[in-house]
């Protein structure tokens, strides 16, 4: 089983299996494209260039710390079964429906909903998931009018027992309501459990405001064959490993960081105010400007507000025996 992260920007929704980046590593990845002719050495050459002409970026980083167990059988961190504190989505939401379950606080707003029982919460996550949002239902998470976007007027999701998410074909009957540029788009994936990208976040989130050299969220151990980015990460640990490097870090520290990436020794053993790796279940990055590069799974996306949340074991990886 493989964890998948739902990534939301101002215009797109993506389902990511690898990482989301802003700053140094993304800059190296995208800008070194001009040196593709020299092969993998382009990363080394551009790393040196970026180290000499170091950039910093102003912005805010928010994250929801993962609720982790001490260790799993391998002595590694494992996410708590409740999904890391985002609020487990266990039942469908439809028109004229009231949510009373605190577990669904990501959908009902920052206050986590009201205390009460919810019969549907006994449903397994792999049972029916649906989300329909009307313009007159302010209690629901707002959604945009784009088939990729987080705020489509009407989106309905369902899953099979194998947790394969596909749009409800009935929602495609009305071309003015469904997705796609020609009204024929198909929506995949579970709906978000987070507040909308433009909404404020609950007090349970941590906030860092300032200048950053880079912020990189990864959910696999390796970003490439020679980049052992998150040594504790496993395919389905339910954890996003959020690396934050703040302005003020010395070039010697950054050089040590870059040299240690191949062996997984890039994170300082002792506490470091400039370089830290945090296990989280969700994050949001809000750059102050549009300079620099943002990437999702190594591909460039618009530089702007972006947030991600993990869906544990949403996909399967199959290999021949």
mmCIF file of C-alpha atoms in Angstrom:
data_model
loop_
_atom_site.group_PDB
_atom_site.id
_atom_site.type_symbol
_atom_site.label_atom_id
_atom_site.label_comp_id
_atom_site.label_asym_id
_atom_site.label_seq_id
_atom_site.Cartn_x
_atom_site.Cartn_y
_atom_site.Cartn_z
ATOM 1 C CA UNK A 1 0.000 0.000 0.000
ATOM 2 C CA UNK A 2 1.145 3.525 -0.861
ATOM 3 C CA UNK A 3 0.326 6.842 0.807
ATOM 4 C CA UNK A 4 -0.895 9.564 -1.537
ATOM 5 C CA UNK A 5 -0.958 13.299 -0.838
ATOM 6 C CA UNK A 6 -3.738 15.501 -2.143
ATOM 7 C CA UNK A 7 -2.110 18.754 -3.273
ATOM 8 C CA UNK A 8 -4.125 21.898 -3.853
ATOM 9 C CA UNK A 9 -3.047 25.122 -5.546
ATOM 10 C CA UNK A 10 -5.113 28.141 -6.559
ATOM 11 C CA UNK A 11 -6.042 26.494 -9.865
ATOM 12 C CA UNK A 12 -5.340 22.753 -9.626
ATOM 13 C CA UNK A 13 -5.804 19.649 -7.560
ATOM 14 C CA UNK A 14 -3.167 16.945 -7.893
ATOM 15 C CA UNK A 15 -2.564 13.605 -6.235
ATOM 16 C CA UNK A 16 1.124 13.269 -5.475
ATOM 17 C CA UNK A 17 3.158 10.203 -4.579
ATOM 18 C CA UNK A 18 6.589 11.790 -4.021
ATOM 19 C CA UNK A 19 7.063 15.376 -2.838
ATOM 20 C CA UNK A 20 6.158 19.061 -2.861
ATOM 21 C CA UNK A 21 8.997 21.569 -2.921
ATOM 22 C CA UNK A 22 9.665 25.295 -2.682
ATOM 23 C CA UNK A 23 13.097 26.876 -2.780
ATOM 24 C CA UNK A 24 16.590 25.425 -3.105
ATOM 25 C CA UNK A 25 15.988 21.836 -4.279
ATOM 26 C CA UNK A 26 13.156 22.887 -6.604
ATOM 27 C CA UNK A 27 15.314 25.702 -7.987
ATOM 28 C CA UNK A 28 18.138 23.255 -8.702
ATOM 29 C CA UNK A 29 15.760 20.756 -10.296
ATOM 30 C CA UNK A 30 14.016 23.221 -12.630
ATOM 31 C CA UNK A 31 16.838 25.617 -13.467
ATOM 32 C CA UNK A 32 19.349 22.867 -14.238
ATOM 33 C CA UNK A 33 17.172 21.762 -17.151
ATOM 34 C CA UNK A 34 19.318 23.998 -19.350
ATOM 35 C CA UNK A 35 22.216 21.635 -18.595
ATOM 36 C CA UNK A 36 20.339 18.427 -19.361
ATOM 37 C CA UNK A 37 22.890 17.556 -22.047
ATOM 38 C CA UNK A 38 25.484 16.735 -19.375
ATOM 39 C CA UNK A 39 23.215 14.212 -17.671
ATOM 40 C CA UNK A 40 22.905 13.798 -13.920
ATOM 41 C CA UNK A 41 25.919 15.990 -13.308
ATOM 42 C CA UNK A 42 23.686 18.972 -13.999
ATOM 43 C CA UNK A 43 22.355 18.737 -10.440
ATOM 44 C CA UNK A 44 25.850 18.925 -8.956
ATOM 45 C CA UNK A 45 26.853 21.864 -11.150
ATOM 46 C CA UNK A 46 23.700 23.813 -10.394
ATOM 47 C CA UNK A 47 23.880 23.003 -6.682
ATOM 48 C CA UNK A 48 27.267 24.712 -6.567
ATOM 49 C CA UNK A 49 25.859 27.663 -8.515
ATOM 50 C CA UNK A 50 22.878 28.020 -6.195
ATOM 51 C CA UNK A 51 25.097 27.637 -3.118
ATOM 52 C CA UNK A 52 27.298 30.522 -4.280
ATOM 53 C CA UNK A 53 24.362 32.742 -5.247
ATOM 54 C CA UNK A 54 22.076 31.719 -2.410
ATOM 55 C CA UNK A 55 18.464 32.871 -2.466
ATOM 56 C CA UNK A 56 15.961 33.221 0.331
ATOM 57 C CA UNK A 57 12.189 33.508 0.071
ATOM 58 C CA UNK A 58 9.747 35.334 2.303
ATOM 59 C CA UNK A 59 6.567 33.566 3.291
ATOM 60 C CA UNK A 60 4.655 31.521 5.817
ATOM 61 C CA UNK A 61 4.689 27.791 6.451
ATOM 62 C CA UNK A 62 1.880 26.073 8.335
ATOM 63 C CA UNK A 63 1.834 22.440 9.354
ATOM 64 C CA UNK A 64 -0.253 20.018 11.374
ATOM 65 C CA UNK A 65 2.100 17.799 13.403
ATOM 66 C CA UNK A 66 1.504 14.109 12.798
ATOM 67 C CA UNK A 67 0.192 12.076 15.694
ATOM 68 C CA UNK A 68 2.789 9.329 15.663
ATOM 69 C CA UNK A 69 3.206 6.127 17.574
ATOM 70 C CA UNK A 70 6.600 5.519 19.154
ATOM 71 C CA UNK A 71 7.770 3.074 16.509
ATOM 72 C CA UNK A 72 6.562 0.362 14.222
ATOM 73 C CA UNK A 73 8.141 -3.078 13.983
ATOM 74 C CA UNK A 74 11.205 -1.661 12.222
ATOM 75 C CA UNK A 75 11.883 0.875 14.935
ATOM 76 C CA UNK A 76 10.498 3.688 12.736
ATOM 77 C CA UNK A 77 7.796 6.266 13.367
ATOM 78 C CA UNK A 78 4.279 5.316 12.351
ATOM 79 C CA UNK A 79 1.277 7.623 12.031
ATOM 80 C CA UNK A 80 -1.524 7.242 14.540
ATOM 81 C CA UNK A 81 -4.508 5.352 13.082
ATOM 82 C CA UNK A 82 -6.739 8.448 13.270
ATOM 83 C CA UNK A 83 -4.969 9.921 10.260
ATOM 84 C CA UNK A 84 -2.597 12.267 12.022
ATOM 85 C CA UNK A 85 -5.164 14.599 13.480
ATOM 86 C CA UNK A 86 -6.611 16.067 10.283
ATOM 87 C CA UNK A 87 -9.976 14.531 10.999
ATOM 88 C CA UNK A 88 -10.776 11.179 9.449
ATOM 89 C CA UNK A 89 -13.428 11.367 6.753
ATOM 90 C CA UNK A 90 -15.654 8.392 7.487
ATOM 91 C CA UNK A 91 -18.979 9.158 5.871
ATOM 92 C CA UNK A 92 -20.644 11.013 3.034
ATOM 93 C CA UNK A 93 -21.688 14.645 3.104
ATOM 94 C CA UNK A 94 -24.599 15.786 0.973
ATOM 95 C CA UNK A 95 -27.105 18.626 0.686
ATOM 96 C CA UNK A 96 -29.079 19.527 3.816
ATOM 97 C CA UNK A 97 -26.917 17.252 5.930
ATOM 98 C CA UNK A 98 -25.508 18.316 9.276
ATOM 99 C CA UNK A 99 -22.169 17.057 10.544
ATOM 100 C CA UNK A 100 -21.863 16.628 14.279
ATOM 101 C CA UNK A 101 -18.743 14.519 14.412
ATOM 102 C CA UNK A 102 -15.520 16.048 15.707
ATOM 103 C CA UNK A 103 -13.621 13.565 13.545
ATOM 104 C CA UNK A 104 -14.927 15.494 10.513
ATOM 105 C CA UNK A 105 -13.799 18.913 11.713
ATOM 106 C CA UNK A 106 -11.761 19.483 8.523
ATOM 107 C CA UNK A 107 -15.039 19.690 6.605
ATOM 108 C CA UNK A 108 -17.157 21.542 9.142
ATOM 109 C CA UNK A 109 -14.768 24.358 9.909
ATOM 110 C CA UNK A 110 -12.096 25.379 12.328
ATOM 111 C CA UNK A 111 -14.077 24.738 15.477
ATOM 112 C CA UNK A 112 -14.274 21.028 14.733
ATOM 113 C CA UNK A 113 -18.054 20.910 14.628
ATOM 114 C CA UNK A 114 -20.367 20.376 17.554
ATOM 115 C CA UNK A 115 -20.440 17.570 20.039
ATOM 116 C CA UNK A 116 -22.825 14.815 19.119
ATOM 117 C CA UNK A 117 -23.161 11.284 17.890
ATOM 118 C CA UNK A 118 -22.970 10.376 14.242
ATOM 119 C CA UNK A 119 -24.349 7.018 13.169
ATOM 120 C CA UNK A 120 -22.491 7.110 9.884
ATOM 121 C CA UNK A 121 -19.121 7.331 11.584
ATOM 122 C CA UNK A 122 -19.108 3.578 11.981
ATOM 123 C CA UNK A 123 -18.670 3.362 8.217
ATOM 124 C CA UNK A 124 -15.275 2.299 6.947
ATOM 125 C CA UNK A 125 -13.184 4.870 5.045
ATOM 126 C CA UNK A 126 -13.300 2.672 1.960
ATOM 127 C CA UNK A 127 -17.099 2.854 1.892
ATOM 128 C CA UNK A 128 -19.022 5.543 0.082
ATOM 129 C CA UNK A 129 -17.392 9.002 0.065
ATOM 130 C CA UNK A 130 -19.323 11.860 -1.430
ATOM 131 C CA UNK A 131 -19.193 15.616 -1.215
ATOM 132 C CA UNK A 132 -21.734 17.902 -2.800
ATOM 133 C CA UNK A 133 -21.463 21.624 -2.181
ATOM 134 C CA UNK A 134 -24.205 24.133 -2.817
ATOM 135 C CA UNK A 135 -23.627 27.869 -3.070
ATOM 136 C CA UNK A 136 -26.088 28.467 -0.236
ATOM 137 C CA UNK A 137 -24.412 26.050 2.179
ATOM 138 C CA UNK A 138 -21.890 28.204 4.012
ATOM 139 C CA UNK A 139 -21.189 25.480 6.548
ATOM 140 C CA UNK A 140 -19.506 23.331 3.912
ATOM 141 C CA UNK A 141 -16.020 23.785 2.558
ATOM 142 C CA UNK A 142 -16.165 26.203 -0.414
ATOM 143 C CA UNK A 143 -15.053 24.821 -3.760
ATOM 144 C CA UNK A 144 -13.908 26.592 -7.056
ATOM 145 C CA UNK A 145 -15.523 26.335 -10.519
ATOM 146 C CA UNK A 146 -12.807 24.341 -12.217
ATOM 147 C CA UNK A 147 -12.782 20.610 -12.721
ATOM 148 C CA UNK A 148 -9.263 20.475 -11.309
ATOM 149 C CA UNK A 149 -9.933 22.929 -8.561
ATOM 150 C CA UNK A 150 -10.769 22.686 -4.944
ATOM 151 C CA UNK A 151 -13.978 24.582 -5.278
ATOM 152 C CA UNK A 152 -16.146 23.009 -8.028
ATOM 153 C CA UNK A 153 -19.827 23.730 -7.443
ATOM 154 C CA UNK A 154 -20.771 20.113 -7.422
ATOM 155 C CA UNK A 155 -18.456 17.145 -7.090
ATOM 156 C CA UNK A 156 -19.477 13.683 -6.056
ATOM 157 C CA UNK A 157 -17.052 10.945 -5.178
ATOM 158 C CA UNK A 158 -17.483 7.301 -4.431
ATOM 159 C CA UNK A 159 -15.090 4.477 -3.771
ATOM 160 C CA UNK A 160 -15.107 0.756 -4.135
ATOM 161 C CA UNK A 161 -14.080 -1.547 -1.321
ATOM 162 C CA UNK A 162 -10.570 -1.383 -2.749
ATOM 163 C CA UNK A 163 -10.425 2.393 -2.161
ATOM 164 C CA UNK A 164 -10.368 3.263 -5.864
ATOM 165 C CA UNK A 165 -11.958 6.682 -6.174
ATOM 166 C CA UNK A 166 -13.865 7.718 -9.275
ATOM 167 C CA UNK A 167 -16.403 10.427 -10.032
ATOM 168 C CA UNK A 168 -20.068 9.589 -9.877
ATOM 169 C CA UNK A 169 -21.194 9.298 -13.499
ATOM 170 C CA UNK A 170 -24.542 10.773 -12.525
ATOM 171 C CA UNK A 171 -22.830 14.069 -11.752
ATOM 172 C CA UNK A 172 -21.769 14.305 -15.411
ATOM 173 C CA UNK A 173 -25.343 14.527 -16.633
ATOM 174 C CA UNK A 174 -25.402 18.320 -16.299
ATOM 175 C CA UNK A 175 -22.595 19.843 -18.412
ATOM 176 C CA UNK A 176 -22.876 23.133 -16.513
ATOM 177 C CA UNK A 177 -22.159 21.474 -13.201
ATOM 178 C CA UNK A 178 -19.486 18.923 -13.923
ATOM 179 C CA UNK A 179 -15.800 19.374 -14.613
ATOM 180 C CA UNK A 180 -13.628 19.617 -17.658
ATOM 181 C CA UNK A 181 -13.329 22.406 -20.201
ATOM 182 C CA UNK A 182 -16.105 20.880 -22.316
ATOM 183 C CA UNK A 183 -18.202 19.579 -19.470
ATOM 184 C CA UNK A 184 -16.833 16.060 -19.813
ATOM 185 C CA UNK A 185 -14.104 15.942 -17.193
ATOM 186 C CA UNK A 186 -13.917 13.146 -14.676
ATOM 187 C CA UNK A 187 -13.025 13.842 -11.068
ATOM 188 C CA UNK A 188 -10.892 11.349 -9.163
ATOM 189 C CA UNK A 189 -9.899 11.069 -5.558
ATOM 190 C CA UNK A 190 -11.381 11.747 -2.149
ATOM 191 C CA UNK A 191 -12.411 15.283 -1.171
ATOM 192 C CA UNK A 192 -10.219 17.395 1.070
ATOM 193 C CA UNK A 193 -10.525 17.313 4.836
ATOM 194 C CA UNK A 194 -8.765 20.674 5.161
ATOM 195 C CA UNK A 195 -10.142 24.221 5.169
ATOM 196 C CA UNK A 196 -10.148 25.860 1.746
ATOM 197 C CA UNK A 197 -6.830 27.274 0.565
ATOM 198 C CA UNK A 198 -8.076 30.812 1.158
ATOM 199 C CA UNK A 199 -9.485 30.072 4.615
ATOM 200 C CA UNK A 200 -7.705 30.456 7.935
ATOM 201 C CA UNK A 201 -6.393 27.360 9.707
ATOM 202 C CA UNK A 202 -7.261 25.961 13.140
ATOM 203 C CA UNK A 203 -5.142 26.715 16.210
ATOM 204 C CA UNK A 204 -3.863 23.129 16.196
ATOM 205 C CA UNK A 205 -1.595 24.059 13.266
ATOM 206 C CA UNK A 206 1.933 25.367 13.775
ATOM 207 C CA UNK A 207 3.009 28.533 11.943
ATOM 208 C CA UNK A 208 6.453 29.739 10.870
ATOM 209 C CA UNK A 209 6.692 33.229 9.378
ATOM 210 C CA UNK A 210 9.928 34.520 7.908
ATOM 211 C CA UNK A 211 12.558 33.872 5.267
ATOM 212 C CA UNK A 212 13.310 30.398 3.979
ATOM 213 C CA UNK A 213 16.033 28.825 1.886
ATOM 214 C CA UNK A 214 13.736 25.907 1.143
ATOM 215 C CA UNK A 215 10.711 23.960 2.284
ATOM 216 C CA UNK A 216 10.293 20.425 0.986
ATOM 217 C CA UNK A 217 7.602 17.910 1.893
ATOM 218 C CA UNK A 218 8.372 14.279 1.022
ATOM 219 C CA UNK A 219 6.500 11.042 1.628
ATOM 220 C CA UNK A 220 9.007 8.577 0.190
ATOM 221 C CA UNK A 221 12.493 7.858 1.462
ATOM 222 C CA UNK A 222 14.193 8.766 -1.834
ATOM 223 C CA UNK A 223 13.600 11.711 -4.149
ATOM 224 C CA UNK A 224 15.953 10.076 -6.639
ATOM 225 C CA UNK A 225 18.344 7.134 -6.677
ATOM 226 C CA UNK A 226 21.013 9.322 -5.113
ATOM 227 C CA UNK A 227 18.854 11.464 -2.844
ATOM 228 C CA UNK A 228 18.059 9.652 0.419
ATOM 229 C CA UNK A 229 15.845 12.477 1.602
ATOM 230 C CA UNK A 230 13.709 10.978 4.379
ATOM 231 C CA UNK A 231 15.453 7.906 5.820
ATOM 232 C CA UNK A 232 12.588 7.114 8.211
ATOM 233 C CA UNK A 233 9.895 7.282 5.558
ATOM 234 C CA UNK A 234 8.034 4.161 4.452
ATOM 235 C CA UNK A 235 5.511 3.685 1.658
ATOM 236 C CA UNK A 236 2.524 3.666 3.986
ATOM 237 C CA UNK A 237 3.553 5.248 7.293
ATOM 238 C CA UNK A 238 0.881 7.949 7.001
ATOM 239 C CA UNK A 239 3.487 10.697 7.464
ATOM 240 C CA UNK A 240 4.626 13.670 5.393
ATOM 241 C CA UNK A 241 8.250 14.496 6.193
ATOM 242 C CA UNK A 242 8.499 18.287 6.073
ATOM 243 C CA UNK A 243 12.024 19.703 5.756
ATOM 244 C CA UNK A 244 12.386 23.386 6.613
ATOM 245 C CA UNK A 245 15.611 25.337 6.098
ATOM 246 C CA UNK A 246 15.384 28.917 7.305
ATOM 247 C CA UNK A 247 17.386 31.963 6.255
ATOM 248 C CA UNK A 248 20.493 32.453 8.354
ATOM 249 C CA UNK A 249 21.858 28.985 7.660
ATOM 250 C CA UNK A 250 25.536 29.180 6.727
ATOM 251 C CA UNK A 251 26.872 28.035 3.365
ATOM 252 C CA UNK A 252 29.027 25.462 5.141
ATOM 253 C CA UNK A 253 25.909 24.019 6.772
ATOM 254 C CA UNK A 254 24.155 23.946 3.410
ATOM 255 C CA UNK A 255 27.154 22.282 1.788
ATOM 256 C CA UNK A 256 27.107 19.620 4.501
ATOM 257 C CA UNK A 257 23.363 19.224 3.933
ATOM 258 C CA UNK A 258 23.751 18.751 0.168
ATOM 259 C CA UNK A 259 26.666 16.340 0.529
ATOM 260 C CA UNK A 260 24.719 14.282 3.059
ATOM 261 C CA UNK A 261 21.683 13.788 0.831
ATOM 262 C CA UNK A 262 23.157 10.742 -0.904
ATOM 263 C CA UNK A 263 23.653 8.885 2.397
ATOM 264 C CA UNK A 264 20.721 10.229 4.388
ATOM 265 C CA UNK A 265 22.994 12.077 6.826
ATOM 266 C CA UNK A 266 21.891 15.578 5.810
ATOM 267 C CA UNK A 267 19.818 16.303 8.918
ATOM 268 C CA UNK A 268 22.025 17.497 11.824
ATOM 269 C CA UNK A 269 22.097 15.071 14.750
ATOM 270 C CA UNK A 270 21.955 17.938 17.222
ATOM 271 C CA UNK A 271 19.160 20.493 17.364
ATOM 272 C CA UNK A 272 19.593 23.136 14.694
ATOM 273 C CA UNK A 273 17.549 26.323 14.532
ATOM 274 C CA UNK A 274 17.960 26.571 10.765
ATOM 275 C CA UNK A 275 17.512 22.981 9.530
ATOM 276 C CA UNK A 276 14.769 20.703 10.801
ATOM 277 C CA UNK A 277 12.663 17.778 9.619
ATOM 278 C CA UNK A 278 9.137 17.536 11.032
ATOM 279 C CA UNK A 279 6.669 14.633 10.690
ATOM 280 C CA UNK A 280 3.328 16.160 9.704
ATOM 281 C CA UNK A 281 -0.028 15.064 8.340
ATOM 282 C CA UNK A 282 -0.798 18.264 6.426
ATOM 283 C CA UNK A 283 0.920 21.494 5.437
ATOM 284 C CA UNK A 284 0.358 24.823 3.737
ATOM 285 C CA UNK A 285 2.976 27.096 2.132
ATOM 286 C CA UNK A 286 2.182 30.743 1.406
ATOM 287 C CA UNK A 287 4.995 32.525 -0.484
ATOM 288 C CA UNK A 288 5.007 36.316 -0.178
ATOM 289 C CA UNK A 289 5.835 36.646 -3.885
ATOM 290 C CA UNK A 290 6.031 34.624 -7.071
ATOM 291 C CA UNK A 291 9.825 34.365 -7.315
ATOM 292 C CA UNK A 292 11.462 30.980 -7.196
ATOM 293 C CA UNK A 293 10.085 27.614 -8.154
ATOM 294 C CA UNK A 294 7.495 25.246 -6.723
ATOM 295 C CA UNK A 295 7.359 21.614 -7.759
ATOM 296 C CA UNK A 296 5.045 18.662 -7.276
ATOM 297 C CA UNK A 297 6.715 15.306 -7.935
ATOM 298 C CA UNK A 298 9.527 17.160 -9.691
ATOM 299 C CA UNK A 299 7.235 19.055 -12.082
ATOM 300 C CA UNK A 300 6.927 22.831 -11.952
ATOM 301 C CA UNK A 301 3.634 24.315 -10.732
ATOM 302 C CA UNK A 302 2.559 27.908 -10.212
ATOM 303 C CA UNK A 303 4.366 29.668 -7.376
ATOM 304 C CA UNK A 304 1.692 30.624 -4.890
ATOM 305 C CA UNK A 305 -0.294 29.241 -1.969
ATOM 306 C CA UNK A 306 -0.220 25.451 -1.877
ATOM 307 C CA UNK A 307 -1.385 22.891 0.654
ATOM 308 C CA UNK A 308 -1.249 19.141 0.981
ATOM 309 C CA UNK A 309 -2.750 16.421 3.148
ATOM 310 C CA UNK A 310 -1.909 12.751 3.333
ATOM 311 C CA UNK A 311 -4.310 9.916 2.581
ATOM 312 C CA UNK A 312 -2.696 6.782 4.019
ATOM 313 C CA UNK A 313 -2.631 3.646 1.876
ATOM 314 C CA UNK A 314 -4.779 5.195 -0.845
ATOM 315 C CA UNK A 315 -2.931 3.447 -3.675
ATOM 316 C CA UNK A 316 -1.420 0.055 -4.324
ATOM 317 C CA UNK A 317 1.976 -0.697 -5.801
ATOM 318 C CA UNK A 318 2.075 -4.047 -7.584
ATOM 319 C CA UNK A 319 5.199 -5.823 -8.813
ATOM 320 C CA UNK A 320 5.645 -9.268 -10.361
ATOM 321 C CA UNK A 321 6.869 -11.969 -7.998
#
